[in-house]
mmCIF file of C-alpha atoms in Angstrom:
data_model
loop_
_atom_site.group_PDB
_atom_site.id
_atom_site.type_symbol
_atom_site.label_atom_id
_atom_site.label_comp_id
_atom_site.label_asym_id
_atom_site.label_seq_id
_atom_site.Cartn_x
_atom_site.Cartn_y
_atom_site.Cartn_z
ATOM 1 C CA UNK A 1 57.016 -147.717 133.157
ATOM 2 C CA UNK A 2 56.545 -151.558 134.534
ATOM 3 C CA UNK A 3 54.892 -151.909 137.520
ATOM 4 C CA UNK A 4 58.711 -153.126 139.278
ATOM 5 C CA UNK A 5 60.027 -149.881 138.030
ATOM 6 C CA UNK A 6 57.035 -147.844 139.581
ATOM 7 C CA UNK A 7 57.237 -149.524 142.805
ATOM 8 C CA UNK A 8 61.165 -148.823 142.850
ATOM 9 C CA UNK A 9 60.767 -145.275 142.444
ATOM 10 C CA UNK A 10 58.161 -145.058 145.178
ATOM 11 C CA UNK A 11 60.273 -147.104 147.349
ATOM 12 C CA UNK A 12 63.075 -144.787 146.339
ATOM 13 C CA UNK A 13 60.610 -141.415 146.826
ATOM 14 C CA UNK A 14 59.952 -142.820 150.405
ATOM 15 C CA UNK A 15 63.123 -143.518 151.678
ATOM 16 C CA UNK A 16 64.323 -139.637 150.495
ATOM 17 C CA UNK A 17 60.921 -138.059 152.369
ATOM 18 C CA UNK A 18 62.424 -140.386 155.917
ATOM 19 C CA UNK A 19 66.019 -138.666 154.855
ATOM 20 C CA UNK A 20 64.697 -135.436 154.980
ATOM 21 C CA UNK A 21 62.247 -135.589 157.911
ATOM 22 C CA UNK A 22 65.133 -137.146 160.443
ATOM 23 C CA UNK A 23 67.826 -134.575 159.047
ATOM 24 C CA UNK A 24 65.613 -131.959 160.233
ATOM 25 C CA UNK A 25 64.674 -133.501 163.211
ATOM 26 C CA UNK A 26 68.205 -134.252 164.088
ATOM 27 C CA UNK A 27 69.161 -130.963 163.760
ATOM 28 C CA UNK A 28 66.698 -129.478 165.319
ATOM 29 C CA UNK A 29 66.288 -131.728 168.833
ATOM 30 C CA UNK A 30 69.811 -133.805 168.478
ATOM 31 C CA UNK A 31 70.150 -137.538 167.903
ATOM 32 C CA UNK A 32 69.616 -138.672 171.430
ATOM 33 C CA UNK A 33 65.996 -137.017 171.577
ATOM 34 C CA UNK A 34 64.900 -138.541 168.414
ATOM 35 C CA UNK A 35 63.091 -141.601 167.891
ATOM 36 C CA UNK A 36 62.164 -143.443 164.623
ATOM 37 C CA UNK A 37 58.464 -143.088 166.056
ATOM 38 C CA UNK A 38 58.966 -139.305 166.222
ATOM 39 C CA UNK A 39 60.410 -139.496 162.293
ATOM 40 C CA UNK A 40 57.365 -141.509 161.175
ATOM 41 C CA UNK A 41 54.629 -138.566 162.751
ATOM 42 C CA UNK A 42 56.708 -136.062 161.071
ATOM 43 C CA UNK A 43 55.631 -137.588 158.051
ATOM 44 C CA UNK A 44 52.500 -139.091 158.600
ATOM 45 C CA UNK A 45 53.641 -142.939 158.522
ATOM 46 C CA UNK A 46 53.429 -145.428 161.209
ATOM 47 C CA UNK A 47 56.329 -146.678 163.007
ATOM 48 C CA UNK A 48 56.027 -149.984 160.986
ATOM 49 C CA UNK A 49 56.643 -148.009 157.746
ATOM 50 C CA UNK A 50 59.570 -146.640 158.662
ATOM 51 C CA UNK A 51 61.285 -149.940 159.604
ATOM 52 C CA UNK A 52 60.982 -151.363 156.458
ATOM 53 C CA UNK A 53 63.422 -148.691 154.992
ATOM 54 C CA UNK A 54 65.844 -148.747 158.122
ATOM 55 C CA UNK A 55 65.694 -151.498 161.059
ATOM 56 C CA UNK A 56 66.815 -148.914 163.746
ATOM 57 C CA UNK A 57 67.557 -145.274 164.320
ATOM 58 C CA UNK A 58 71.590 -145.969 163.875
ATOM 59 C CA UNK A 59 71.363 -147.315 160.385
ATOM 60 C CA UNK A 60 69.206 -144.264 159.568
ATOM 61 C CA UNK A 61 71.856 -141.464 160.604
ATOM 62 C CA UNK A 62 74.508 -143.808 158.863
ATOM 63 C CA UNK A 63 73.010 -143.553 155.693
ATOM 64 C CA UNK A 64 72.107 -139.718 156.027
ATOM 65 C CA UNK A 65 75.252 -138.952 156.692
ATOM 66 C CA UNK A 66 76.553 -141.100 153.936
ATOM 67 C CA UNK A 67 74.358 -139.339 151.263
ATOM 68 C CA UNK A 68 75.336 -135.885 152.799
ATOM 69 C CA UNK A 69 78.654 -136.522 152.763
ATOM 70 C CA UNK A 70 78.547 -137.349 149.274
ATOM 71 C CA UNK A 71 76.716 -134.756 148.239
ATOM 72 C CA UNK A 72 79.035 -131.967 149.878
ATOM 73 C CA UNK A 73 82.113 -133.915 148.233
ATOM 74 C CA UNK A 74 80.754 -133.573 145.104
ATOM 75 C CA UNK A 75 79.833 -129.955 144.858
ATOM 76 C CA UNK A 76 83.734 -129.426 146.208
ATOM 77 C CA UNK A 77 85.086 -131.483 143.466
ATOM 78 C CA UNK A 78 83.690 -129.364 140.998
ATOM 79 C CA UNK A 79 86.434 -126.901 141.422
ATOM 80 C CA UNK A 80 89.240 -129.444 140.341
ATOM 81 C CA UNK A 81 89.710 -128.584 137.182
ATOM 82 C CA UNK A 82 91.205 -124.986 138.709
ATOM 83 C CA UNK A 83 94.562 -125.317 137.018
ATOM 84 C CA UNK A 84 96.742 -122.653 139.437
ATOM 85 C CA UNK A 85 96.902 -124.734 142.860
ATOM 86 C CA UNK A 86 96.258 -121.550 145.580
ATOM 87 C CA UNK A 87 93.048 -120.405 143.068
ATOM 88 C CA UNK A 88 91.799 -124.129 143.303
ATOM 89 C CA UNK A 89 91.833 -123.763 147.198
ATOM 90 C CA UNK A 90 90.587 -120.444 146.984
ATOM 91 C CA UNK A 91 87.284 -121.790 144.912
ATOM 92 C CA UNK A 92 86.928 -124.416 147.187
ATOM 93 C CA UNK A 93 86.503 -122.476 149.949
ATOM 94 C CA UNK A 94 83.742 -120.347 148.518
ATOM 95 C CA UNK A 95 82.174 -123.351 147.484
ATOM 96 C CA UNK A 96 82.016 -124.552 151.200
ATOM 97 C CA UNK A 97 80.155 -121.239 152.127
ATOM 98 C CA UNK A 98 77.687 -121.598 149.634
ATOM 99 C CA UNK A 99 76.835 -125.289 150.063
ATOM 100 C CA UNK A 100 76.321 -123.947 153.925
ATOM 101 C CA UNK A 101 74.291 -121.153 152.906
ATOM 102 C CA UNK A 102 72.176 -123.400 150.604
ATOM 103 C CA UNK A 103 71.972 -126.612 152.481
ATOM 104 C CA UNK A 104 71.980 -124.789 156.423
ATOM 105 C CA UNK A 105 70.346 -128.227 158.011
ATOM 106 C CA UNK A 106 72.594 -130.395 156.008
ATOM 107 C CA UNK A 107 75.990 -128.692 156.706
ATOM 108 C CA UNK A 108 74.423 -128.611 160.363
ATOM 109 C CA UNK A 109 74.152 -132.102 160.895
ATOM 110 C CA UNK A 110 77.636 -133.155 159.319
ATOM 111 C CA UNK A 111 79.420 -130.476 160.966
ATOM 112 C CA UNK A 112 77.387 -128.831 164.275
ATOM 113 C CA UNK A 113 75.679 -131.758 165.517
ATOM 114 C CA UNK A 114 77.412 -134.937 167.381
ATOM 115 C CA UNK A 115 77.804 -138.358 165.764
ATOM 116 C CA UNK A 116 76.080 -141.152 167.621
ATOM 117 C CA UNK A 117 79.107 -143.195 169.582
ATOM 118 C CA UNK A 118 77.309 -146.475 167.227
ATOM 119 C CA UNK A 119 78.515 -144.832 163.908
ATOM 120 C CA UNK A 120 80.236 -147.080 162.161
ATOM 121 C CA UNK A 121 80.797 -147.351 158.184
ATOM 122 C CA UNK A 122 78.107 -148.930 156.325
ATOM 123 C CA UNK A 123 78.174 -150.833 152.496
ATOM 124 C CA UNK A 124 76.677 -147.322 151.584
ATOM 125 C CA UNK A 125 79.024 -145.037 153.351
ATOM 126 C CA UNK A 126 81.818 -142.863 151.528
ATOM 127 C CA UNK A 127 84.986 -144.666 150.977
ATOM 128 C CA UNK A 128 87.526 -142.927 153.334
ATOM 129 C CA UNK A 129 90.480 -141.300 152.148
ATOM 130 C CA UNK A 130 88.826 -141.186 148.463
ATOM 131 C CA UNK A 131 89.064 -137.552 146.919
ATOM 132 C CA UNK A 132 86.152 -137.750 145.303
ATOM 133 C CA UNK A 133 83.801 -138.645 148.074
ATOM 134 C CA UNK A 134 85.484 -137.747 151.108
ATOM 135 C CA UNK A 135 86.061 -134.234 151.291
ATOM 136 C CA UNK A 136 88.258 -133.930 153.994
ATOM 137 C CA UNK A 137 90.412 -136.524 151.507
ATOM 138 C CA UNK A 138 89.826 -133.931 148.451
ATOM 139 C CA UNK A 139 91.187 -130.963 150.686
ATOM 140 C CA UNK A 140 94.428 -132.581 151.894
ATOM 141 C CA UNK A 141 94.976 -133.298 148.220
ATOM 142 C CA UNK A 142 94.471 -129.631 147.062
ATOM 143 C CA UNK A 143 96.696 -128.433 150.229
ATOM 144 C CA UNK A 144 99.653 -130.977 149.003
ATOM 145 C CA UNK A 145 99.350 -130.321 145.492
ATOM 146 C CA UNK A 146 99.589 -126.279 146.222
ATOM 147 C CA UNK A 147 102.507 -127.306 148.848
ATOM 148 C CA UNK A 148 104.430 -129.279 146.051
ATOM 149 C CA UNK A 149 104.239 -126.335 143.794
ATOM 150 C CA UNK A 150 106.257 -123.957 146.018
ATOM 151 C CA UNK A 151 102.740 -121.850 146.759
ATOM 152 C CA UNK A 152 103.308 -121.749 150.797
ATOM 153 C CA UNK A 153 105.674 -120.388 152.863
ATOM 154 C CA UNK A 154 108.449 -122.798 153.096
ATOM 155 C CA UNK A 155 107.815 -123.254 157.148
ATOM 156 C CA UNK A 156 104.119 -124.649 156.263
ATOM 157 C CA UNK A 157 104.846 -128.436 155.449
ATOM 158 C CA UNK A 158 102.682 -130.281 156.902
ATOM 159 C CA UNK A 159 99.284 -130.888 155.119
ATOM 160 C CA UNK A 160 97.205 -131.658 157.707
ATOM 161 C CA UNK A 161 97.866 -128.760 159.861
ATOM 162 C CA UNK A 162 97.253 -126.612 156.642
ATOM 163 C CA UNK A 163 94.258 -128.230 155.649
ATOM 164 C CA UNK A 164 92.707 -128.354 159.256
ATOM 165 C CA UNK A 165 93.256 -124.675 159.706
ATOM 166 C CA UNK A 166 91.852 -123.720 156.199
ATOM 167 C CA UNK A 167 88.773 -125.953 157.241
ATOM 168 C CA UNK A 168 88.943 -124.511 160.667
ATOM 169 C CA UNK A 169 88.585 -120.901 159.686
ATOM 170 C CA UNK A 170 85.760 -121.409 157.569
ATOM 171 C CA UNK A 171 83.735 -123.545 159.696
ATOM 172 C CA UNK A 172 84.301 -121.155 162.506
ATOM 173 C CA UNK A 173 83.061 -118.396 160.428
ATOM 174 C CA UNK A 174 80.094 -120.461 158.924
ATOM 175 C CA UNK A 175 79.068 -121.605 162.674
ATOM 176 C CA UNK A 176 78.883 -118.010 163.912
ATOM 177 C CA UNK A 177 76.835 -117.034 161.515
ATOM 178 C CA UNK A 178 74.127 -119.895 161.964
ATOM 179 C CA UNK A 179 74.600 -119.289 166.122
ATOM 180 C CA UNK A 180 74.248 -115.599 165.673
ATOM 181 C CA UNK A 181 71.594 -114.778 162.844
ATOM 182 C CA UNK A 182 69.124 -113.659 164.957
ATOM 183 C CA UNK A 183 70.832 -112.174 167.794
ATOM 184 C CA UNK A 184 69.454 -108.777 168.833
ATOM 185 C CA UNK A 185 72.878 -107.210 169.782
ATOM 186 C CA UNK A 186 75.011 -108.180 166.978
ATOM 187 C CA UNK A 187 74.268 -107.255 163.113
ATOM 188 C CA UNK A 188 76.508 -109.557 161.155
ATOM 189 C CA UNK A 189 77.873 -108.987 157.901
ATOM 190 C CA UNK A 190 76.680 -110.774 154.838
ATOM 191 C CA UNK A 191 78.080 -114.526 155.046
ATOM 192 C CA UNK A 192 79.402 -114.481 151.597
ATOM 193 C CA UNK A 193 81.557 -111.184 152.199
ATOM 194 C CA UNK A 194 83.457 -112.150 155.059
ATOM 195 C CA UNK A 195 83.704 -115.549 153.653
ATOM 196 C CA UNK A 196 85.990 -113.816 150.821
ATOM 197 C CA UNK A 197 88.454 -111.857 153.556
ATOM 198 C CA UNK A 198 88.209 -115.009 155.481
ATOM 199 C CA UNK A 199 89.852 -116.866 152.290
ATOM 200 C CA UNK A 200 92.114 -114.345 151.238
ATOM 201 C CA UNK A 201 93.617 -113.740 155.117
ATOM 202 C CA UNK A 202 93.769 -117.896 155.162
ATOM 203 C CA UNK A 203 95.778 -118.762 152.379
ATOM 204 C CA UNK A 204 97.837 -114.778 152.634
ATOM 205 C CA UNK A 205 99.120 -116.413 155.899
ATOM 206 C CA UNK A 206 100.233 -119.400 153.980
ATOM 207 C CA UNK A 207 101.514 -118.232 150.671
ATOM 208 C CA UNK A 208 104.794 -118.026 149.423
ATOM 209 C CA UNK A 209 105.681 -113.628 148.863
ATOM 210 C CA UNK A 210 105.718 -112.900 145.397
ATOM 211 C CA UNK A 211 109.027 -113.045 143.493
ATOM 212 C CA UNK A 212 110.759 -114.895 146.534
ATOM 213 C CA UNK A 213 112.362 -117.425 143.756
ATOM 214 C CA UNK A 214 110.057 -120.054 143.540
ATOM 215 C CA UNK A 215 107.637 -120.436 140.832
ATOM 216 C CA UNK A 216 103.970 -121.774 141.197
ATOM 217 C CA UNK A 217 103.378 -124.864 139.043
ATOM 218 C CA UNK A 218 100.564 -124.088 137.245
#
C-alpha cells in the first residue's frame, strides 16, 4: 500500500471513530447539548482535529444521518427479492426490529432523537424518494405493489396512510421497549416476539379475507 492510499484509509478510519463518538453522544445528551469540543474529548483529539473532517457541528449530524440512513435502507432492501407482496412486507418488518435491536443508538438517533432545524440535504445525503436508499421510499413501494395485487382490503387505498401506520406500529413498539427496558414495574416481553403479533395484527387489519375473489399477484 502507497503512502496516498495509507493516509486515505487513516483519514477514512478517523472520520468513522468522530461518526461513532457524536452518534453516541447525540443520543445520549441530544444535539443542542453537544459540542464538536465535547466530540473531540470523547475521543481524545483536539478541537482542531475534528474540524478538519467537518467545519461545524451541522455538517457532522448531516452526514451521520446520511450514512445511517443508508445503512438502515440497505439492510431493508434485502428483503426485495420476496416474490408474494404481503410476505415481502411481512420480512421487512422483522428486519426493522432487528436492525433496532442490533444498532439501538443508531435507530435512536434517526428515529427518537430531534433533527437540528439547520438540516438540510448535503452532496452526501440519500437521494429522496429513491427505494434503495430512502427507506421510507422502499416501504411506500412495497405497500403499492401489495395494494396493486388485490392483497388489502379494498377500503385501504391510499399508500401513505398504509405505509405510515405499518411504520407507526412498529416504531411504537420498538420505542417502548428502549423507554421501558429497565423499568422496575413492568417486565416486557422479548422484543422479537411481540414484534411478530405486532406484524401479523398490522397487515391482518389490512389484508384482503381469503377466497373473497381476488387473487394475490405473486
Amino acid at each position: 500500500m502507497g503512502i496516498k492510499e495509507r493516509r486515505e484509509r487513516e483519514k477514512q478510519a478517523t472520520r468513522q471513530l468522530i461518526l461513532d463518538a457524536a452518534r453516541e453522544l447525540f443520543v445520549n445528551e441530544g444535539y443542542e447539548a453537544v459540542t464538536m469540543r465535547a466530540v473531540a474529548e470523547k475521543i481524545e483529539y483536539s478541537p482542531t482535529a475534528i474540524y478538519v473532517h467537518f467545519k461545524d457541528k451541522a455538517s457532522l449530524v448531516r452526514e451521520l444521518c446520511a450514512h445511517d440512513f443508508l445503512r438502515f435502507a440497505e439492510i431493508l432492501n434485502k428483503v426485495a427479492r420476496v416474490q408474494d407482496p404481503m410476505e415481502r412486507l411481512r420480512k421487512m418488518g422483522k428486519a426493522y426490529i432487528a436492525f433496532a435491536q442490533e444498532h439501538p443508538s443508531t435507530y435512536k438517533l434517526l428515529f427518537m432523537q430531534r433533527h437540528p432545524p439547520d438540516f438540510e440535504e448535503s452532496e452526501s445525503a440519500i437521494q429522496h424518494g429513491n427505494p434503495e436508499q430512502d427507506a421510507y421510499a422502499f416501504l411506500q413501494e412495497q405497500v403499492k405493489e401489495a395494494r396493486d395485487a388485490g392483497c388489502f382490503k379494498p377500503e385501504y387505498t391510499d399508500v401513505d396512510v398504509v405505509a405510515q401506520t405499518l411504520w407507526a406500529g412498529m416504531h411504537g413498539l420498538v420505542s417502548l421497549n428502549f423507554v421501558m427496558e429497565k423499568d422496575e414495574w413492568l417486565t416486557l416481553k422479548p422484543l422479537g416476539k411481540s414484534a411478530e403479533l405486532m406484524v401479523d395484527l398490522l397487515l391482518g387489519g389490512f389484508a384482503r379475507p381469503p377466497g373473497s375473489g381476488t387473487t394475490r399477484a405473486r
